[in-house]
Coordinates of C-alpha atoms and ligand atoms in Angstrom, one line a residue:
X11 CA 14.4 -9.7 -60.2
X12 CA 15.6 -13.2 -60.6
X13 CA 15.1 -15.4 -63.6
X14 CA 14.1 -19.0 -62.9
X15 CA 13.4 -22.0 -65.0
X16 CA 10.5 -24.4 -64.2
X17 CA 9.1 -27.5 -65.6
X18 CA 5.4 -27.3 -66.5
X19 CA 3.0 -29.8 -68.0
X20 CA 1.9 -28.7 -71.5
X21 CA -1.7 -28.5 -70.5
X22 CA -0.9 -26.1 -67.7
X23 CA 1.2 -23.9 -70.0
X24 CA -1.6 -23.7 -72.5
X25 CA -4.0 -22.6 -69.9
X26 CA -1.5 -20.1 -68.5
X27 CA -1.1 -18.6 -72.0
X28 CA -4.8 -18.5 -72.6
X29 CA -5.5 -16.7 -69.3
X30 CA -2.5 -14.4 -69.8
X31 CA -3.8 -13.4 -73.2
X32 CA -7.3 -12.9 -71.9
X33 CA -6.0 -10.5 -69.2
X34 CA -3.4 -8.8 -71.5
X35 CA -0.5 -9.9 -69.4
X36 CA 2.8 -11.7 -70.2
X37 CA 3.6 -15.1 -68.9
X38 CA 6.0 -13.8 -66.3
X39 CA 3.6 -11.2 -65.0
X40 CA 0.8 -13.8 -64.8
X41 CA 3.0 -16.3 -62.9
X42 CA 4.2 -13.6 -60.5
X43 CA 0.7 -12.4 -59.7
X44 CA -0.5 -16.0 -59.1
X45 CA 2.4 -16.7 -56.8
X46 CA 1.9 -13.5 -54.9
X47 CA -1.7 -14.3 -54.3
X48 CA -0.9 -17.9 -53.2
X49 CA 1.9 -16.9 -50.8
X50 CA 0.0 -14.0 -49.4
X51 CA -2.9 -16.2 -48.5
X52 CA -0.7 -18.8 -46.9
X53 CA 1.0 -16.2 -44.8
X54 CA -2.3 -15.4 -43.1
X55 CA -3.6 -18.9 -42.7
X56 CA -4.1 -20.7 -39.5
X57 CA -3.9 -24.5 -40.0
X58 CA -5.7 -26.4 -37.2
X59 CA -6.0 -30.1 -36.7
X60 CA -9.1 -31.3 -34.8
X61 CA -11.1 -29.2 -32.4
X62 CA -10.8 -28.2 -28.8
X63 CA -14.2 -29.8 -28.2
X64 CA -12.9 -33.2 -29.4
X65 CA -9.8 -32.9 -27.1
X66 CA -12.1 -32.1 -24.1
X67 CA -14.2 -35.1 -25.1
X68 CA -11.1 -37.3 -24.9
X69 CA -10.1 -37.7 -28.5
X70 CA -6.3 -37.8 -28.1
X71 CA -5.4 -40.2 -30.9
X72 CA -2.7 -39.4 -33.5
X73 CA -4.3 -37.3 -36.3
X74 CA -1.4 -35.9 -38.2
X75 CA 2.4 -36.2 -38.0
X76 CA 4.7 -33.5 -36.8
X77 CA 6.2 -33.3 -40.3
X78 CA 2.8 -32.7 -41.9
X79 CA 2.2 -29.9 -39.4
X80 CA 5.5 -28.3 -40.2
X81 CA 4.5 -28.3 -43.9
X82 CA 1.7 -25.9 -42.9
X83 CA 3.4 -23.6 -40.5
X84 CA 6.6 -22.7 -38.6
X85 CA 4.9 -21.3 -35.4
X86 CA 2.2 -22.7 -33.2
X87 CA 1.1 -25.0 -30.4
X88 CA -0.7 -28.2 -29.7
X89 CA -0.4 -31.5 -27.9
X90 CA 0.9 -35.0 -28.7
X91 CA -0.9 -38.3 -29.2
X92 CA -2.0 -39.8 -25.9
X93 CA -1.6 -36.3 -24.4
X94 CA 2.1 -37.0 -24.1
X95 CA 3.2 -33.4 -23.4
X96 CA 2.8 -29.9 -24.8
X97 CA 3.8 -28.9 -28.3
X98 CA 5.6 -25.7 -29.1
X99 CA 6.4 -24.9 -32.7
X100 CA 9.0 -22.1 -33.1
X101 CA 11.0 -21.1 -36.1
X102 CA 10.1 -24.3 -37.9
X103 CA 11.0 -26.7 -35.1
X104 CA 8.5 -28.6 -33.1
X105 CA 9.4 -29.2 -29.4
X106 CA 7.8 -31.7 -27.1
X107 CA 7.6 -30.7 -23.4
X108 CA 7.0 -33.9 -21.5
X109 CA 5.1 -34.1 -18.2
X110 CA 8.4 -34.6 -16.5
X111 CA 9.6 -31.2 -17.7
X112 CA 12.1 -32.7 -20.1
X113 CA 12.1 -31.0 -23.5
X114 CA 13.2 -32.5 -26.8
X115 CA 12.8 -31.9 -30.5
X116 CA 9.7 -33.9 -31.5
X117 CA 10.3 -36.8 -33.8
X118 CA 9.1 -36.1 -37.3
X119 CA 6.7 -39.0 -37.2
X120 CA 5.3 -38.2 -33.7
X121 CA 1.5 -37.8 -33.9
X122 CA -0.6 -34.8 -32.8
X123 CA -4.3 -35.0 -32.0
X124 CA -4.7 -31.2 -31.8
X125 CA -2.5 -28.4 -33.0
X126 CA -2.7 -25.0 -34.6
X127 CA 0.2 -23.6 -36.7
X128 CA 0.8 -20.7 -39.1
X129 CA 3.6 -19.2 -41.1
X130 CA 4.6 -16.5 -38.8
X131 CA 5.1 -13.1 -40.4
X132 CA 4.7 -10.1 -38.1
X133 CA 2.4 -7.3 -39.2
X134 CA 3.1 -5.3 -36.1
X135 CA 6.0 -5.2 -33.6
X136 CA 6.3 -3.4 -30.3
X137 CA 7.1 -3.6 -26.6
X138 CA 5.0 -5.2 -23.9
X139 CA 5.7 -2.8 -21.1
X140 CA 5.4 -4.3 -17.6
X141 CA 3.6 -7.6 -17.2
X142 CA 2.7 -8.7 -13.7
X143 CA 0.4 -11.6 -14.2
X144 CA -1.9 -13.2 -16.8
X145 CA -4.3 -10.3 -16.8
X146 CA -1.6 -7.7 -17.6
X147 CA -0.2 -10.0 -20.3
X148 CA -3.7 -10.1 -21.8
X149 CA -3.9 -6.3 -21.7
X150 CA -0.4 -5.8 -23.1
X151 CA -1.3 -8.1 -26.1
X152 CA -4.8 -6.6 -26.6
X153 CA -3.1 -3.3 -27.6
X154 CA -1.7 -5.0 -30.7
X155 CA -5.0 -6.4 -31.8
X156 CA -7.3 -4.4 -34.0
X157 CA -10.2 -6.8 -34.0
X158 CA -12.1 -9.2 -31.8
X159 CA -13.3 -11.2 -34.9
X160 CA -10.2 -12.6 -36.6
X161 CA -7.4 -14.9 -35.3
X162 CA -3.9 -13.7 -34.3
X163 CA -0.5 -15.3 -33.8
X164 CA 1.5 -13.6 -31.1
X165 CA 5.1 -14.0 -30.3
X166 CA 6.8 -12.5 -27.2
X167 CA 10.6 -12.7 -26.7
X168 CA 12.8 -11.6 -23.9
X169 CA 13.8 -12.3 -20.3
X170 CA 11.0 -13.4 -18.0
X171 CA 11.3 -12.5 -14.3
X172 CA 9.0 -15.4 -13.4
X173 CA 7.1 -17.9 -15.4
X174 CA 4.9 -20.9 -14.5
X175 CA 4.0 -23.6 -16.9
X176 CA 2.5 -27.1 -17.0
X177 CA 2.8 -30.1 -19.2
X178 CA 0.2 -32.8 -19.4
X179 CA 1.1 -36.4 -18.8
X180 CA -0.6 -39.3 -20.6
X181 CA -3.8 -40.1 -18.7
X182 CA -5.5 -43.4 -18.2
X183 CA -7.5 -44.5 -21.2
X184 CA -10.9 -42.9 -21.7
X185 CA -10.8 -39.7 -19.5
X186 CA -11.5 -36.2 -20.9
X187 CA -9.1 -33.3 -21.0
X188 CA -10.3 -31.7 -17.7
X189 CA -9.6 -34.9 -15.8
X190 CA -6.3 -35.5 -17.6
X191 CA -5.1 -32.0 -16.8
X192 CA -5.2 -32.9 -13.1
X193 CA -2.2 -35.2 -13.7
X194 CA 0.3 -32.7 -15.0
X195 CA 3.8 -31.5 -14.4
X196 CA 4.0 -28.0 -12.9
X197 CA 7.1 -25.9 -13.4
X198 CA 8.4 -22.5 -12.2
X199 CA 11.3 -20.6 -13.6
X200 CA 12.9 -17.3 -12.7
X201 CA 15.1 -14.9 -14.8
X202 CA 14.7 -17.1 -17.8
X203 CA 15.2 -16.0 -21.4
X204 CA 12.8 -17.4 -24.0
X205 CA 9.7 -17.1 -26.2
X206 CA 6.0 -17.2 -25.7
X207 CA 4.2 -18.7 -28.7
X208 CA 0.6 -17.6 -28.7
X209 CA -2.6 -17.9 -30.6
X210 CA -5.6 -15.6 -30.0
X211 CA -9.0 -16.9 -31.1
X212 CA -12.3 -15.0 -31.2
X213 CA -15.1 -15.8 -28.7
X214 CA -17.3 -17.2 -31.5
X215 CA -14.7 -19.9 -32.2
X216 CA -15.1 -21.6 -28.8
X217 CA -16.8 -24.6 -30.2
X218 CA -13.7 -25.7 -32.1
X219 CA -10.8 -23.5 -30.8
X220 CA -9.5 -22.2 -27.5
X221 CA -11.1 -18.7 -27.2
X222 CA -8.9 -15.8 -26.1
X223 CA -5.1 -16.2 -25.6
X224 CA -3.4 -19.6 -25.5
X225 CA 0.4 -19.4 -24.9
X226 CA 3.1 -22.1 -24.8
X227 CA 6.6 -21.2 -23.5
X228 CA 10.0 -22.4 -24.7
X229 CA 13.3 -21.3 -23.2
X230 CA 16.1 -20.0 -25.4
X231 CA 18.2 -23.0 -24.6
X232 CA 15.2 -25.3 -25.4
X233 CA 15.5 -27.0 -22.0
X234 CA 12.3 -25.8 -20.4
X235 CA 8.8 -25.0 -21.5
X236 CA 5.1 -25.8 -21.3
X237 CA 1.6 -24.4 -21.4
X238 CA 1.7 -20.9 -19.8
X239 CA -0.1 -20.5 -16.4
X240 CA 1.5 -17.4 -14.9
X241 CA 4.1 -14.7 -15.8
X242 CA 6.0 -11.6 -14.7
X243 CA 8.2 -9.8 -17.2
X244 CA 9.2 -6.4 -18.5
X245 CA 9.6 -5.0 -21.9
X246 CA 9.2 -8.1 -24.0
X247 CA 9.4 -7.8 -27.7
X248 CA 5.9 -8.3 -29.1
X249 CA 5.2 -9.4 -32.7
X250 CA 1.7 -9.9 -33.9
X251 CA 0.4 -11.6 -37.1
X252 CA -3.3 -11.1 -38.1
X253 CA -4.8 -14.4 -39.4
X254 CA -7.9 -14.1 -41.7
X255 CA -7.9 -17.6 -43.3
X256 CA -8.8 -20.7 -41.2
X257 CA -8.0 -24.1 -42.4
X258 CA -9.6 -26.8 -40.2
X259 CA -8.7 -30.5 -40.7
X260 CA -11.0 -32.9 -38.9
X261 CA -9.9 -36.3 -37.8
X262 CA -11.0 -39.5 -39.5
X263 CA -10.3 -41.8 -36.6
X264 CA -13.1 -44.1 -35.4
X265 CA -13.0 -42.4 -32.0
X266 CA -13.5 -38.9 -33.5
X267 CA -16.2 -40.1 -35.9
X268 CA -18.2 -41.7 -33.0
X269 CA -17.6 -39.0 -30.3
X270 CA -20.5 -37.0 -29.1
X271 CA -19.4 -33.4 -29.7
X272 CA -22.8 -31.9 -29.3
X273 CA -22.2 -30.8 -25.7
X274 CA -21.0 -27.4 -24.8
X275 CA -17.8 -28.1 -22.9
X276 CA -16.5 -24.5 -22.5
X277 CA -16.3 -24.9 -18.7
X278 CA -14.2 -28.1 -19.0
X279 CA -11.9 -26.4 -21.5
X280 CA -11.4 -23.3 -19.4
X281 CA -10.7 -25.6 -16.4
X282 CA -8.1 -27.6 -18.4
X283 CA -6.4 -24.4 -19.7
X284 CA -6.0 -22.6 -16.4
X285 CA -4.0 -23.1 -13.3
X286 CA -5.8 -25.4 -10.8
X287 CA -6.3 -24.1 -7.3
X288 CA -6.4 -27.6 -5.8
Ligands
LIG314 ZN1 -1.8 -25.3 -24.1

């Protein structure tokens, strides 16, 4: 136990003492239980900015800054204002993978139109076994999920035999995500050490999230990365964090407020997320 000193407004202290007396607890006990509840909640919260539907509809404007995102999580993924590359948030640092393939630490005031982050804390850890492609990656990760109906953050670390990624480039004004994803940088790496940052979202969330697995890669030296398209690897370290609290922040930009988001654009989203054959 550590003893700490804090400054509290008198009104808050009075209310604290009133509630402590009512529940027959001391001040310390009361404060500790309030903190535990608050932290526990935050550990299992996914904080998402905007919706996948808005992104598909072409709402790529800055919504929040990178520094705001990092206040809500240290692990996650997204994209940048104007679709200027892929975002990978790992261990509290946001990386920007440009369409050219160049990776840099994102500026604190860089804007994001869409992102999902959490405070990563593994509930379960294990080994992936052999992964030959996206299908076996899915199967390997599925073994660590107990439910189809909550969200999960998934982290895979190790040496990848082969990995293919893409990074979007800023499209011409007014096109949607599916069209924008045609002008993207494609990258392939072999025998590369790094981390996959993943979010798994339930099927019912498809109207506002990316259903199923969504992975972004960052190499250990932070020189390479992008949205995952293909993979081969063995015995990666898998860490899974179940997320049962969803915090969705909707944009207030003119473009978002006026966008027609009534369409079901699941096909366009799936197209944008996958490797294109053409
Ligand atoms: Zn992505």
